[in-house]
mmCIF file with all atom_site columns, C-alpha atoms in Angstrom:
data_model
loop_
_atom_site.group_PDB
_atom_site.id
_atom_site.type_symbol
_atom_site.label_atom_id
_atom_site.label_alt_id
_atom_site.label_comp_id
_atom_site.label_asym_id
_atom_site.label_entity_id
_atom_site.label_seq_id
_atom_site.pdbx_PDB_ins_code
_atom_site.Cartn_x
_atom_site.Cartn_y
_atom_site.Cartn_z
_atom_site.occupancy
_atom_site.B_iso_or_equiv
_atom_site.pdbx_formal_charge
_atom_site.auth_seq_id
_atom_site.auth_comp_id
_atom_site.auth_asym_id
_atom_site.auth_atom_id
_atom_site.pdbx_PDB_model_num
ATOM 1   C CA . GLU O 1 1   ? -13.701 63.082 224.681 1.00 0.00 ? 1   GLU O CA 1
ATOM 2   C CA . VAL O 1 2   ? -13.413 59.837 226.873 1.00 0.00 ? 2   VAL O CA 1
ATOM 3   C CA . GLN O 1 3   ? -16.206 60.512 230.098 1.00 0.00 ? 3   GLN O CA 1
ATOM 4   C CA . LEU O 1 4   ? -16.915 58.527 233.118 1.00 0.00 ? 4   LEU O CA 1
ATOM 5   C CA . VAL O 1 5   ? -19.609 59.145 235.260 1.00 0.00 ? 5   VAL O CA 1
ATOM 6   C CA . GLU O 1 6   ? -20.314 57.266 238.907 1.00 0.00 ? 6   GLU O CA 1
ATOM 7   C CA . SER O 1 7   ? -23.290 56.583 240.788 1.00 0.00 ? 7   SER O CA 1
ATOM 8   C CA . GLY O 1 8   ? -24.649 54.908 243.330 1.00 0.00 ? 8   GLY O CA 1
ATOM 9   C CA . GLY O 1 9   ? -23.183 56.127 246.282 1.00 0.00 ? 9   GLY O CA 1
ATOM 10  C CA . GLY O 1 10  ? -24.950 57.426 249.482 1.00 0.00 ? 10  GLY O CA 1
ATOM 11  C CA . LEU O 1 11  ? -24.957 56.440 253.068 1.00 0.00 ? 11  LEU O CA 1
ATOM 12  C CA . VAL O 1 12  ? -25.017 53.039 254.156 1.00 0.00 ? 12  VAL O CA 1
ATOM 13  C CA . GLN O 1 13  ? -25.716 51.039 257.659 1.00 0.00 ? 13  GLN O CA 1
ATOM 14  C CA . PRO O 1 14  ? -22.542 48.733 258.847 1.00 0.00 ? 14  PRO O CA 1
ATOM 15  C CA . GLY O 1 15  ? -23.721 45.549 257.086 1.00 0.00 ? 15  GLY O CA 1
ATOM 16  C CA . GLY O 1 16  ? -25.518 46.517 254.257 1.00 0.00 ? 16  GLY O CA 1
ATOM 17  C CA . SER O 1 17  ? -24.969 46.571 250.796 1.00 0.00 ? 17  SER O CA 1
ATOM 18  C CA . LEU O 1 18  ? -24.569 48.910 247.501 1.00 0.00 ? 18  LEU O CA 1
ATOM 19  C CA . ARG O 1 19  ? -23.985 48.808 243.712 1.00 0.00 ? 19  ARG O CA 1
ATOM 20  C CA . LEU O 1 20  ? -21.933 51.379 242.175 1.00 0.00 ? 20  LEU O CA 1
ATOM 21  C CA . SER O 1 21  ? -22.237 51.952 238.330 1.00 0.00 ? 21  SER O CA 1
ATOM 22  C CA . CYS O 1 22  ? -20.018 54.170 236.123 1.00 0.00 ? 22  CYS O CA 1
ATOM 23  C CA . ALA O 1 23  ? -21.059 55.266 232.761 1.00 0.00 ? 23  ALA O CA 1
ATOM 24  C CA . ALA O 1 24  ? -18.795 55.434 230.318 1.00 0.00 ? 24  ALA O CA 1
ATOM 25  C CA . SER O 1 25  ? -18.824 57.452 226.513 1.00 0.00 ? 25  SER O CA 1
ATOM 26  C CA . GLY O 1 26  ? -16.491 58.573 224.275 1.00 0.00 ? 26  GLY O CA 1
ATOM 27  C CA . PHE O 1 27  ? -14.087 55.673 223.563 1.00 0.00 ? 27  PHE O CA 1
ATOM 28  C CA . THR O 1 28  ? -14.692 51.761 222.894 1.00 0.00 ? 28  THR O CA 1
ATOM 29  C CA . PHE O 1 29  ? -15.303 50.449 226.449 1.00 0.00 ? 29  PHE O CA 1
ATOM 30  C CA . SER O 1 30  ? -15.000 46.738 225.629 1.00 0.00 ? 30  SER O CA 1
ATOM 31  C CA . ASP O 1 31  ? -11.416 47.839 224.325 1.00 0.00 ? 31  ASP O CA 1
ATOM 32  C CA . TYR O 1 32  ? -10.048 48.657 227.808 1.00 0.00 ? 32  TYR O CA 1
ATOM 33  C CA . TRP O 1 33  ? -9.620  46.850 231.242 1.00 0.00 ? 33  TRP O CA 1
ATOM 34  C CA . MET O 1 34  ? -11.316 49.213 233.832 1.00 0.00 ? 34  MET O CA 1
ATOM 35  C CA . SER O 1 35  ? -10.485 49.835 237.799 1.00 0.00 ? 35  SER O CA 1
ATOM 36  C CA . TRP O 1 36  ? -12.125 50.902 240.623 1.00 0.00 ? 36  TRP O CA 1
ATOM 37  C CA . VAL O 1 37  ? -10.015 53.355 243.743 1.00 0.00 ? 37  VAL O CA 1
ATOM 38  C CA . ARG O 1 38  ? -10.806 54.723 246.250 1.00 0.00 ? 38  ARG O CA 1
ATOM 39  C CA . LEU O 1 39  ? -9.770  57.204 248.412 1.00 0.00 ? 39  LEU O CA 1
ATOM 40  C CA . ALA O 1 40  ? -10.936 57.628 252.284 1.00 0.00 ? 40  ALA O CA 1
ATOM 41  C CA . PRO O 1 41  ? -10.952 60.662 254.364 1.00 0.00 ? 41  PRO O CA 1
ATOM 42  C CA . GLY O 1 42  ? -7.683  61.680 255.539 1.00 0.00 ? 42  GLY O CA 1
ATOM 43  C CA . LYS O 1 43  ? -6.158  58.684 253.963 1.00 0.00 ? 43  LYS O CA 1
ATOM 44  C CA . GLY O 1 44  ? -4.204  58.110 250.633 1.00 0.00 ? 44  GLY O CA 1
ATOM 45  C CA . LEU O 1 45  ? -5.181  56.563 247.409 1.00 0.00 ? 45  LEU O CA 1
ATOM 46  C CA . GLU O 1 46  ? -5.996  53.125 247.183 1.00 0.00 ? 46  GLU O CA 1
ATOM 47  C CA . TRP O 1 47  ? -6.941  50.555 244.309 1.00 0.00 ? 47  TRP O CA 1
ATOM 48  C CA . VAL O 1 48  ? -9.445  48.267 245.193 1.00 0.00 ? 48  VAL O CA 1
ATOM 49  C CA . ALA O 1 49  ? -10.349 45.965 241.374 1.00 0.00 ? 49  ALA O CA 1
ATOM 50  C CA . ASN O 1 50  ? -9.728  45.663 238.012 1.00 0.00 ? 50  ASN O CA 1
ATOM 51  C CA . ILE O 1 51  ? -12.054 44.144 235.472 1.00 0.00 ? 51  ILE O CA 1
ATOM 52  C CA . LYS O 1 52  ? -10.659 42.602 232.039 1.00 0.00 ? 52  LYS O CA 1
ATOM 53  C CA . LEU O 1 53  ? -11.918 43.715 228.912 1.00 0.00 ? 53  LEU O CA 1
ATOM 54  C CA . ASP O 1 54  ? -14.765 40.377 228.372 1.00 0.00 ? 54  ASP O CA 1
ATOM 55  C CA . GLY O 1 55  ? -14.743 39.995 232.368 1.00 0.00 ? 55  GLY O CA 1
ATOM 56  C CA . SER O 1 56  ? -13.051 36.962 232.165 1.00 0.00 ? 56  SER O CA 1
ATOM 57  C CA . GLU O 1 57  ? -10.604 37.876 234.611 1.00 0.00 ? 57  GLU O CA 1
ATOM 58  C CA . LYS O 1 58  ? -10.870 39.868 237.685 1.00 0.00 ? 58  LYS O CA 1
ATOM 59  C CA . TYR O 1 59  ? -8.887  41.132 240.535 1.00 0.00 ? 59  TYR O CA 1
ATOM 60  C CA . TYR O 1 60  ? -8.699  42.664 243.935 1.00 0.00 ? 60  TYR O CA 1
ATOM 61  C CA . VAL O 1 61  ? -7.067  44.194 246.707 1.00 0.00 ? 61  VAL O CA 1
ATOM 62  C CA . ASP O 1 62  ? -7.170  41.536 249.862 1.00 0.00 ? 62  ASP O CA 1
ATOM 63  C CA . SER O 1 63  ? -9.405  43.779 252.237 1.00 0.00 ? 63  SER O CA 1
ATOM 64  C CA . VAL O 1 64  ? -12.537 43.739 249.835 1.00 0.00 ? 64  VAL O CA 1
ATOM 65  C CA . LYS O 1 65  ? -12.244 40.270 248.510 1.00 0.00 ? 65  LYS O CA 1
ATOM 66  C CA . GLY O 1 66  ? -15.188 37.709 249.132 1.00 0.00 ? 66  GLY O CA 1
ATOM 67  C CA . ARG O 1 67  ? -17.640 41.266 249.620 1.00 0.00 ? 67  ARG O CA 1
ATOM 68  C CA . PHE O 1 68  ? -16.472 43.324 246.733 1.00 0.00 ? 68  PHE O CA 1
ATOM 69  C CA . THR O 1 69  ? -17.580 42.406 243.257 1.00 0.00 ? 69  THR O CA 1
ATOM 70  C CA . ILE O 1 70  ? -16.748 44.294 239.885 1.00 0.00 ? 70  ILE O CA 1
ATOM 71  C CA . SER O 1 71  ? -18.429 43.773 236.705 1.00 0.00 ? 71  SER O CA 1
ATOM 72  C CA . ARG O 1 72  ? -18.971 45.238 233.177 1.00 0.00 ? 72  ARG O CA 1
ATOM 73  C CA . ASP O 1 73  ? -21.993 45.178 230.508 1.00 0.00 ? 73  ASP O CA 1
ATOM 74  C CA . ASN O 1 74  ? -20.111 45.713 227.531 1.00 0.00 ? 74  ASN O CA 1
ATOM 75  C CA . ALA O 1 75  ? -23.456 46.524 225.458 1.00 0.00 ? 75  ALA O CA 1
ATOM 76  C CA . LYS O 1 76  ? -24.247 49.424 228.295 1.00 0.00 ? 76  LYS O CA 1
ATOM 77  C CA . ASN O 1 77  ? -21.166 50.590 228.551 1.00 0.00 ? 77  ASN O CA 1
ATOM 78  C CA . SER O 1 78  ? -21.389 50.079 231.995 1.00 0.00 ? 78  SER O CA 1
ATOM 79  C CA . LEU O 1 79  ? -18.802 49.408 234.871 1.00 0.00 ? 79  LEU O CA 1
ATOM 80  C CA . TYR O 1 80  ? -20.269 48.185 238.037 1.00 0.00 ? 80  TYR O CA 1
ATOM 81  C CA . LEU O 1 81  ? -19.241 47.442 241.849 1.00 0.00 ? 81  LEU O CA 1
ATOM 82  C CA . HIS O 1 82  ? -21.153 45.194 243.835 1.00 0.00 ? 82  HIS O CA 1
ATOM 83  C CA . MET O 1 83  ? -20.444 45.939 247.249 1.00 0.00 ? 83  MET O CA 1
ATOM 84  C CA . ASN O 1 84  ? -21.844 44.013 250.138 1.00 0.00 ? 84  ASN O CA 1
ATOM 85  C CA . SER O 1 85  ? -20.928 43.441 254.272 1.00 0.00 ? 85  SER O CA 1
ATOM 86  C CA . LEU O 1 86  ? -19.793 47.077 254.357 1.00 0.00 ? 86  LEU O CA 1
ATOM 87  C CA . ARG O 1 87  ? -17.573 48.306 256.672 1.00 0.00 ? 87  ARG O CA 1
ATOM 88  C CA . ALA O 1 88  ? -16.987 52.068 258.359 1.00 0.00 ? 88  ALA O CA 1
ATOM 89  C CA . GLU O 1 89  ? -13.087 51.381 256.854 1.00 0.00 ? 89  GLU O CA 1
ATOM 90  C CA . ASP O 1 90  ? -15.255 50.652 253.363 1.00 0.00 ? 90  ASP O CA 1
ATOM 91  C CA . THR O 1 91  ? -16.302 55.033 253.916 1.00 0.00 ? 91  THR O CA 1
ATOM 92  C CA . ALA O 1 92  ? -14.144 56.819 250.896 1.00 0.00 ? 92  ALA O CA 1
ATOM 93  C CA . VAL O 1 93  ? -14.490 58.459 247.742 1.00 0.00 ? 93  VAL O CA 1
ATOM 94  C CA . TYR O 1 94  ? -14.935 55.762 244.240 1.00 0.00 ? 94  TYR O CA 1
ATOM 95  C CA . TYR O 1 95  ? -13.757 56.779 241.802 1.00 0.00 ? 95  TYR O CA 1
ATOM 96  C CA . CYS O 1 96  ? -13.992 54.272 238.223 1.00 0.00 ? 96  CYS O CA 1
ATOM 97  C CA . ALA O 1 97  ? -10.508 54.728 235.685 1.00 0.00 ? 97  ALA O CA 1
ATOM 98  C CA . ARG O 1 98  ? -10.255 53.880 232.445 1.00 0.00 ? 98  ARG O CA 1
ATOM 99  C CA . ALA O 1 99  ? -6.942  51.236 232.790 1.00 0.00 ? 99  ALA O CA 1
ATOM 100 C CA . THR O 1 100 ? -4.562  51.638 229.242 1.00 0.00 ? 100 THR O CA 1
ATOM 101 C CA . LEU O 1 101 ? -2.567  49.712 232.003 1.00 0.00 ? 101 LEU O CA 1
ATOM 102 C CA . TYR O 1 102 ? -2.076  52.830 233.502 1.00 0.00 ? 102 TYR O CA 1
ATOM 103 C CA . LEU O 1 103 ? -5.195  54.634 234.508 1.00 0.00 ? 103 LEU O CA 1
ATOM 104 C CA . ASP O 1 104 ? -5.758  57.508 232.096 1.00 0.00 ? 104 ASP O CA 1
ATOM 105 C CA . SER O 1 105 ? -8.969  58.560 232.589 1.00 0.00 ? 105 SER O CA 1
ATOM 106 C CA . TRP O 1 106 ? -11.425 58.990 235.829 1.00 0.00 ? 106 TRP O CA 1
ATOM 107 C CA . GLY O 1 107 ? -14.337 59.660 236.712 1.00 0.00 ? 107 GLY O CA 1
ATOM 108 C CA . GLN O 1 108 ? -15.176 62.325 239.129 1.00 0.00 ? 108 GLN O CA 1
ATOM 109 C CA . GLY O 1 109 ? -15.826 59.829 241.908 1.00 0.00 ? 109 GLY O CA 1
ATOM 110 C CA . THR O 1 110 ? -18.966 59.126 243.896 1.00 0.00 ? 110 THR O CA 1
ATOM 111 C CA . LEU O 1 111 ? -19.245 59.042 247.935 1.00 0.00 ? 111 LEU O CA 1
ATOM 112 C CA . VAL O 1 112 ? -19.858 56.140 249.851 1.00 0.00 ? 112 VAL O CA 1
ATOM 113 C CA . THR O 1 113 ? -20.426 56.585 253.713 1.00 0.00 ? 113 THR O CA 1
ATOM 114 C CA . VAL O 1 114 ? -20.716 53.634 255.940 1.00 0.00 ? 114 VAL O CA 1
ATOM 115 C CA . SER O 1 115 ? -22.234 54.843 259.793 1.00 0.00 ? 115 SER O CA 1
ATOM 116 C CA . SER O 1 116 ? -25.001 54.110 261.378 1.00 0.00 ? 116 SER O CA 1
ATOM 117 C CA . ASP Z 2 1   ? 2.517   42.459 248.358 1.00 0.00 ? 1   ASP Z CA 1
ATOM 118 C CA . ILE Z 2 2   ? 4.530   45.786 246.786 1.00 0.00 ? 2   ILE Z CA 1
ATOM 119 C CA . GLN Z 2 3   ? 4.734   48.481 249.389 1.00 0.00 ? 3   GLN Z CA 1
ATOM 120 C CA . LEU Z 2 4   ? 5.672   51.652 247.423 1.00 0.00 ? 4   LEU Z CA 1
ATOM 121 C CA . THR Z 2 5   ? 7.240   54.446 250.124 1.00 0.00 ? 5   THR Z CA 1
ATOM 122 C CA . GLN Z 2 6   ? 6.776   57.923 249.585 1.00 0.00 ? 6   GLN Z CA 1
ATOM 123 C CA . SER Z 2 7   ? 9.203   60.749 250.150 1.00 0.00 ? 7   SER Z CA 1
ATOM 124 C CA . PRO Z 2 8   ? 8.524   63.004 251.613 1.00 0.00 ? 8   PRO Z CA 1
ATOM 125 C CA . SER Z 2 9   ? 5.329   62.958 252.820 1.00 0.00 ? 9   SER Z CA 1
ATOM 126 C CA . PHE Z 2 10  ? 4.840   66.579 252.845 1.00 0.00 ? 10  PHE Z CA 1
ATOM 127 C CA . LEU Z 2 11  ? 6.747   69.316 251.711 1.00 0.00 ? 11  LEU Z CA 1
ATOM 128 C CA . SER Z 2 12  ? 6.997   73.430 251.362 1.00 0.00 ? 12  SER Z CA 1
ATOM 129 C CA . ALA Z 2 13  ? 7.873   74.555 248.466 1.00 0.00 ? 13  ALA Z CA 1
ATOM 130 C CA . SER Z 2 14  ? 8.172   78.052 246.647 1.00 0.00 ? 14  SER Z CA 1
ATOM 131 C CA . VAL Z 2 15  ? 6.702   79.064 243.002 1.00 0.00 ? 15  VAL Z CA 1
ATOM 132 C CA . LYS Z 2 16  ? 9.451   78.458 240.441 1.00 0.00 ? 16  LYS Z CA 1
ATOM 133 C CA . ASP Z 2 17  ? 11.313  75.755 243.036 1.00 0.00 ? 17  ASP Z CA 1
ATOM 134 C CA . ARG Z 2 18  ? 12.426  72.603 241.686 1.00 0.00 ? 18  ARG Z CA 1
ATOM 135 C CA . VAL Z 2 19  ? 10.759  69.654 243.440 1.00 0.00 ? 19  VAL Z CA 1
ATOM 136 C CA . THR Z 2 20  ? 11.398  66.135 243.513 1.00 0.00 ? 20  THR Z CA 1
ATOM 137 C CA . ILE Z 2 21  ? 9.846   63.537 245.551 1.00 0.00 ? 21  ILE Z CA 1
ATOM 138 C CA . THR Z 2 22  ? 10.922  59.966 245.204 1.00 0.00 ? 22  THR Z CA 1
ATOM 139 C CA . CYS Z 2 23  ? 9.155   56.244 245.583 1.00 0.00 ? 23  CYS Z CA 1
ATOM 140 C CA . ARG Z 2 24  ? 10.840  53.149 246.524 1.00 0.00 ? 24  ARG Z CA 1
ATOM 141 C CA . ALA Z 2 25  ? 9.485   49.568 246.165 1.00 0.00 ? 25  ALA Z CA 1
ATOM 142 C CA . SER Z 2 26  ? 9.874   47.106 248.506 1.00 0.00 ? 26  SER Z CA 1
ATOM 143 C CA . GLN Z 2 27  ? 11.015  44.773 245.108 1.00 0.00 ? 27  GLN Z CA 1
ATOM 144 C CA . GLY Z 2 28  ? 11.850  45.187 241.622 1.00 0.00 ? 28  GLY Z CA 1
ATOM 145 C CA . ILE Z 2 29  ? 8.730   46.685 239.203 1.00 0.00 ? 29  ILE Z CA 1
ATOM 146 C CA . ASN Z 2 30  ? 10.686  46.857 236.252 1.00 0.00 ? 30  ASN Z CA 1
ATOM 147 C CA . SER Z 2 31  ? 9.240   50.206 234.646 1.00 0.00 ? 31  SER Z CA 1
ATOM 148 C CA . TYR Z 2 32  ? 5.436   49.944 235.973 1.00 0.00 ? 32  TYR Z CA 1
ATOM 149 C CA . LEU Z 2 33  ? 4.954   53.166 237.781 1.00 0.00 ? 33  LEU Z CA 1
ATOM 150 C CA . ALA Z 2 34  ? 3.073   56.026 237.367 1.00 0.00 ? 34  ALA Z CA 1
ATOM 151 C CA . TRP Z 2 35  ? 2.407   59.488 238.828 1.00 0.00 ? 35  TRP Z CA 1
ATOM 152 C CA . TYR Z 2 36  ? -0.626  60.817 239.526 1.00 0.00 ? 36  TYR Z CA 1
ATOM 153 C CA . GLN Z 2 37  ? -1.584  64.026 240.517 1.00 0.00 ? 37  GLN Z CA 1
ATOM 154 C CA . GLN Z 2 38  ? -4.743  64.915 242.724 1.00 0.00 ? 38  GLN Z CA 1
ATOM 155 C CA . LYS Z 2 39  ? -6.402  68.288 244.107 1.00 0.00 ? 39  LYS Z CA 1
ATOM 156 C CA . PRO Z 2 40  ? -9.065  68.569 246.352 1.00 0.00 ? 40  PRO Z CA 1
ATOM 157 C CA . GLY Z 2 41  ? -12.485 67.347 245.552 1.00 0.00 ? 41  GLY Z CA 1
ATOM 158 C CA . LYS Z 2 42  ? -10.994 66.502 241.960 1.00 0.00 ? 42  LYS Z CA 1
ATOM 159 C CA . ALA Z 2 43  ? -9.905  62.541 240.489 1.00 0.00 ? 43  ALA Z CA 1
ATOM 160 C CA . PRO Z 2 44  ? -6.405  61.687 240.296 1.00 0.00 ? 44  PRO Z CA 1
ATOM 161 C CA . ASN Z 2 45  ? -4.451  63.180 236.815 1.00 0.00 ? 45  ASN Z CA 1
ATOM 162 C CA . LEU Z 2 46  ? -1.548  60.836 235.668 1.00 0.00 ? 46  LEU Z CA 1
ATOM 163 C CA . LEU Z 2 47  ? 1.192   62.395 234.804 1.00 0.00 ? 47  LEU Z CA 1
ATOM 164 C CA . ILE Z 2 48  ? 3.783   60.129 234.161 1.00 0.00 ? 48  ILE Z CA 1
ATOM 165 C CA . TYR Z 2 49  ? 3.925   56.705 232.864 1.00 0.00 ? 49  TYR Z CA 1
ATOM 166 C CA . ALA Z 2 50  ? 6.495   53.724 232.451 1.00 0.00 ? 50  ALA Z CA 1
ATOM 167 C CA . ALA Z 2 51  ? 8.134   55.658 234.604 1.00 0.00 ? 51  ALA Z CA 1
ATOM 168 C CA . SER Z 2 52  ? 9.325   58.116 232.551 1.00 0.00 ? 52  SER Z CA 1
ATOM 169 C CA . THR Z 2 53  ? 6.832   58.081 230.106 1.00 0.00 ? 53  THR Z CA 1
ATOM 170 C CA . LEU Z 2 54  ? 5.222   61.988 229.979 1.00 0.00 ? 54  LEU Z CA 1
ATOM 171 C CA . GLN Z 2 55  ? 1.739   61.682 229.588 1.00 0.00 ? 55  GLN Z CA 1
ATOM 172 C CA . SER Z 2 56  ? -0.225  63.441 226.476 1.00 0.00 ? 56  SER Z CA 1
ATOM 173 C CA . GLY Z 2 57  ? -0.949  67.120 227.581 1.00 0.00 ? 57  GLY Z CA 1
ATOM 174 C CA . VAL Z 2 58  ? 1.050   67.555 231.032 1.00 0.00 ? 58  VAL Z CA 1
ATOM 175 C CA . PRO Z 2 59  ? 3.538   70.364 230.476 1.00 0.00 ? 59  PRO Z CA 1
ATOM 176 C CA . SER Z 2 60  ? 6.794   69.144 230.299 1.00 0.00 ? 60  SER Z CA 1
ATOM 177 C CA . ARG Z 2 61  ? 7.915   70.863 233.517 1.00 0.00 ? 61  ARG Z CA 1
ATOM 178 C CA . PHE Z 2 62  ? 7.092   67.483 235.002 1.00 0.00 ? 62  PHE Z CA 1
ATOM 179 C CA . SER Z 2 63  ? 9.094   64.740 234.411 1.00 0.00 ? 63  SER Z CA 1
ATOM 180 C CA . GLY Z 2 64  ? 9.921   60.993 235.654 1.00 0.00 ? 64  GLY Z CA 1
ATOM 181 C CA . SER Z 2 65  ? 12.918  58.673 236.233 1.00 0.00 ? 65  SER Z CA 1
ATOM 182 C CA . GLY Z 2 66  ? 14.102  55.159 237.576 1.00 0.00 ? 66  GLY Z CA 1
ATOM 183 C CA . SER Z 2 67  ? 13.296  51.815 237.062 1.00 0.00 ? 67  SER Z CA 1
ATOM 184 C CA . GLY Z 2 68  ? 13.409  48.348 240.026 1.00 0.00 ? 68  GLY Z CA 1
ATOM 185 C CA . THR Z 2 69  ? 13.267  49.631 243.121 1.00 0.00 ? 69  THR Z CA 1
ATOM 186 C CA . GLU Z 2 70  ? 13.899  53.475 242.965 1.00 0.00 ? 70  GLU Z CA 1
ATOM 187 C CA . PHE Z 2 71  ? 11.934  56.238 241.652 1.00 0.00 ? 71  PHE Z CA 1
ATOM 188 C CA . THR Z 2 72  ? 11.734  60.079 241.275 1.00 0.00 ? 72  THR Z CA 1
ATOM 189 C CA . LEU Z 2 73  ? 9.391   62.927 240.315 1.00 0.00 ? 73  LEU Z CA 1
ATOM 190 C CA . THR Z 2 74  ? 10.904  66.203 238.960 1.00 0.00 ? 74  THR Z CA 1
ATOM 191 C CA . ILE Z 2 75  ? 8.745   69.279 238.999 1.00 0.00 ? 75  ILE Z CA 1
ATOM 192 C CA . SER Z 2 76  ? 11.763  71.510 237.196 1.00 0.00 ? 76  SER Z CA 1
ATOM 193 C CA . SER Z 2 77  ? 9.901   74.992 237.954 1.00 0.00 ? 77  SER Z CA 1
ATOM 194 C CA . LEU Z 2 78  ? 6.752   74.426 240.546 1.00 0.00 ? 78  LEU Z CA 1
ATOM 195 C CA . GLN Z 2 79  ? 3.565   76.512 239.400 1.00 0.00 ? 79  GLN Z CA 1
ATOM 196 C CA . PRO Z 2 80  ? 0.749   77.714 241.027 1.00 0.00 ? 80  PRO Z CA 1
ATOM 197 C CA . GLU Z 2 81  ? -1.071  74.910 239.979 1.00 0.00 ? 81  GLU Z CA 1
ATOM 198 C CA . ASP Z 2 82  ? 0.718   72.350 241.056 1.00 0.00 ? 82  ASP Z CA 1
ATOM 199 C CA . PHE Z 2 83  ? 0.391   72.312 244.982 1.00 0.00 ? 83  PHE Z CA 1
ATOM 200 C CA . ALA Z 2 84  ? -1.400  68.999 245.278 1.00 0.00 ? 84  ALA Z CA 1
ATOM 201 C CA . THR Z 2 85  ? -0.961  65.515 246.607 1.00 0.00 ? 85  THR Z CA 1
ATOM 202 C CA . TYR Z 2 86  ? 1.135   63.426 244.154 1.00 0.00 ? 86  TYR Z CA 1
ATOM 203 C CA . TYR Z 2 87  ? 0.845   59.768 244.050 1.00 0.00 ? 87  TYR Z CA 1
ATOM 204 C CA . CYS Z 2 88  ? 3.113   56.924 242.531 1.00 0.00 ? 88  CYS Z CA 1
ATOM 205 C CA . GLN Z 2 89  ? 1.654   53.687 241.967 1.00 0.00 ? 89  GLN Z CA 1
ATOM 206 C CA . GLN Z 2 90  ? 2.984   50.251 240.988 1.00 0.00 ? 90  GLN Z CA 1
ATOM 207 C CA . LEU Z 2 91  ? 1.532   48.695 238.333 1.00 0.00 ? 91  LEU Z CA 1
ATOM 208 C CA . ASN Z 2 92  ? 4.188   45.403 237.678 1.00 0.00 ? 92  ASN Z CA 1
ATOM 209 C CA . THR Z 2 93  ? 2.005   43.051 239.812 1.00 0.00 ? 93  THR Z CA 1
ATOM 210 C CA . TYR Z 2 94  ? -1.450  42.200 241.833 1.00 0.00 ? 94  TYR Z CA 1
ATOM 211 C CA . PRO Z 2 95  ? -2.222  43.615 244.249 1.00 0.00 ? 95  PRO Z CA 1
ATOM 212 C CA . LEU Z 2 96  ? -1.931  47.094 242.703 1.00 0.00 ? 96  LEU Z CA 1
ATOM 213 C CA . THR Z 2 97  ? -0.501  49.722 244.954 1.00 0.00 ? 97  THR Z CA 1
ATOM 214 C CA . PHE Z 2 98  ? -0.250  53.363 245.593 1.00 0.00 ? 98  PHE Z CA 1
ATOM 215 C CA . GLY Z 2 99  ? 2.860   55.106 247.733 1.00 0.00 ? 99  GLY Z CA 1
ATOM 216 C CA . GLY Z 2 100 ? 1.009   57.316 250.387 1.00 0.00 ? 100 GLY Z CA 1
ATOM 217 C CA . GLY Z 2 101 ? 1.092   60.581 249.203 1.00 0.00 ? 101 GLY Z CA 1
ATOM 218 C CA . THR Z 2 102 ? 3.246   64.110 248.912 1.00 0.00 ? 102 THR Z CA 1
ATOM 219 C CA . LYS Z 2 103 ? 1.428   66.963 249.494 1.00 0.00 ? 103 LYS Z CA 1
ATOM 220 C CA . VAL Z 2 104 ? 3.213   69.765 248.435 1.00 0.00 ? 104 VAL Z CA 1
ATOM 221 C CA . GLU Z 2 105 ? 1.881   73.588 249.733 1.00 0.00 ? 105 GLU Z CA 1
ATOM 222 C CA . ILE Z 2 106 ? 2.765   77.074 248.942 1.00 0.00 ? 106 ILE Z CA 1
ATOM 223 C CA . LYS Z 2 107 ? 6.048   78.099 251.778 1.00 0.00 ? 107 LYS Z CA 1
#
């Protein structure tokens, strides 16, 4: 059974940093692209970033470029999202998802709150 | 960026109703479109991919159609567990984008 478990969310001040993790199991992690998607309060889903199987290609939504970095460790079956210069508008539940082009498996999400 | 416009943004329907949700893309995306269902406090769930292919395990009352710029999600007979928010997503071009969502509520 595919399992994705996010961690690392919490309360952070504007301008602060946070690293989210996603532990994957039940499939061969290194065979799949992976994604981060977020859901802000009262808003719709927003795709954040994608990373290729070996980490050689990364793509971001414009609003996080230069502030967020997606990475992965295939030896640890783990996906990461390094978030810097956080803003109030980054407040959201962050989901990791397996990408067979389409997002066919999702974690339960981790809440990031950016507030002073 | 490719904009996806879902309509309606909200609909009220009864059990056993036929429901159709539309997703229009600002430019052609071939058939690189997915539909997801999300319930409050839960992760999204993939329903349809490649515009019209039913994801494994998803009930056959869900169907998708369209190509290019206009797509539809149809629920042939709405069930109590289908009350949720539905999103389309295009995967033709980066940045990947979602529609604004359609909330389906009980009439």
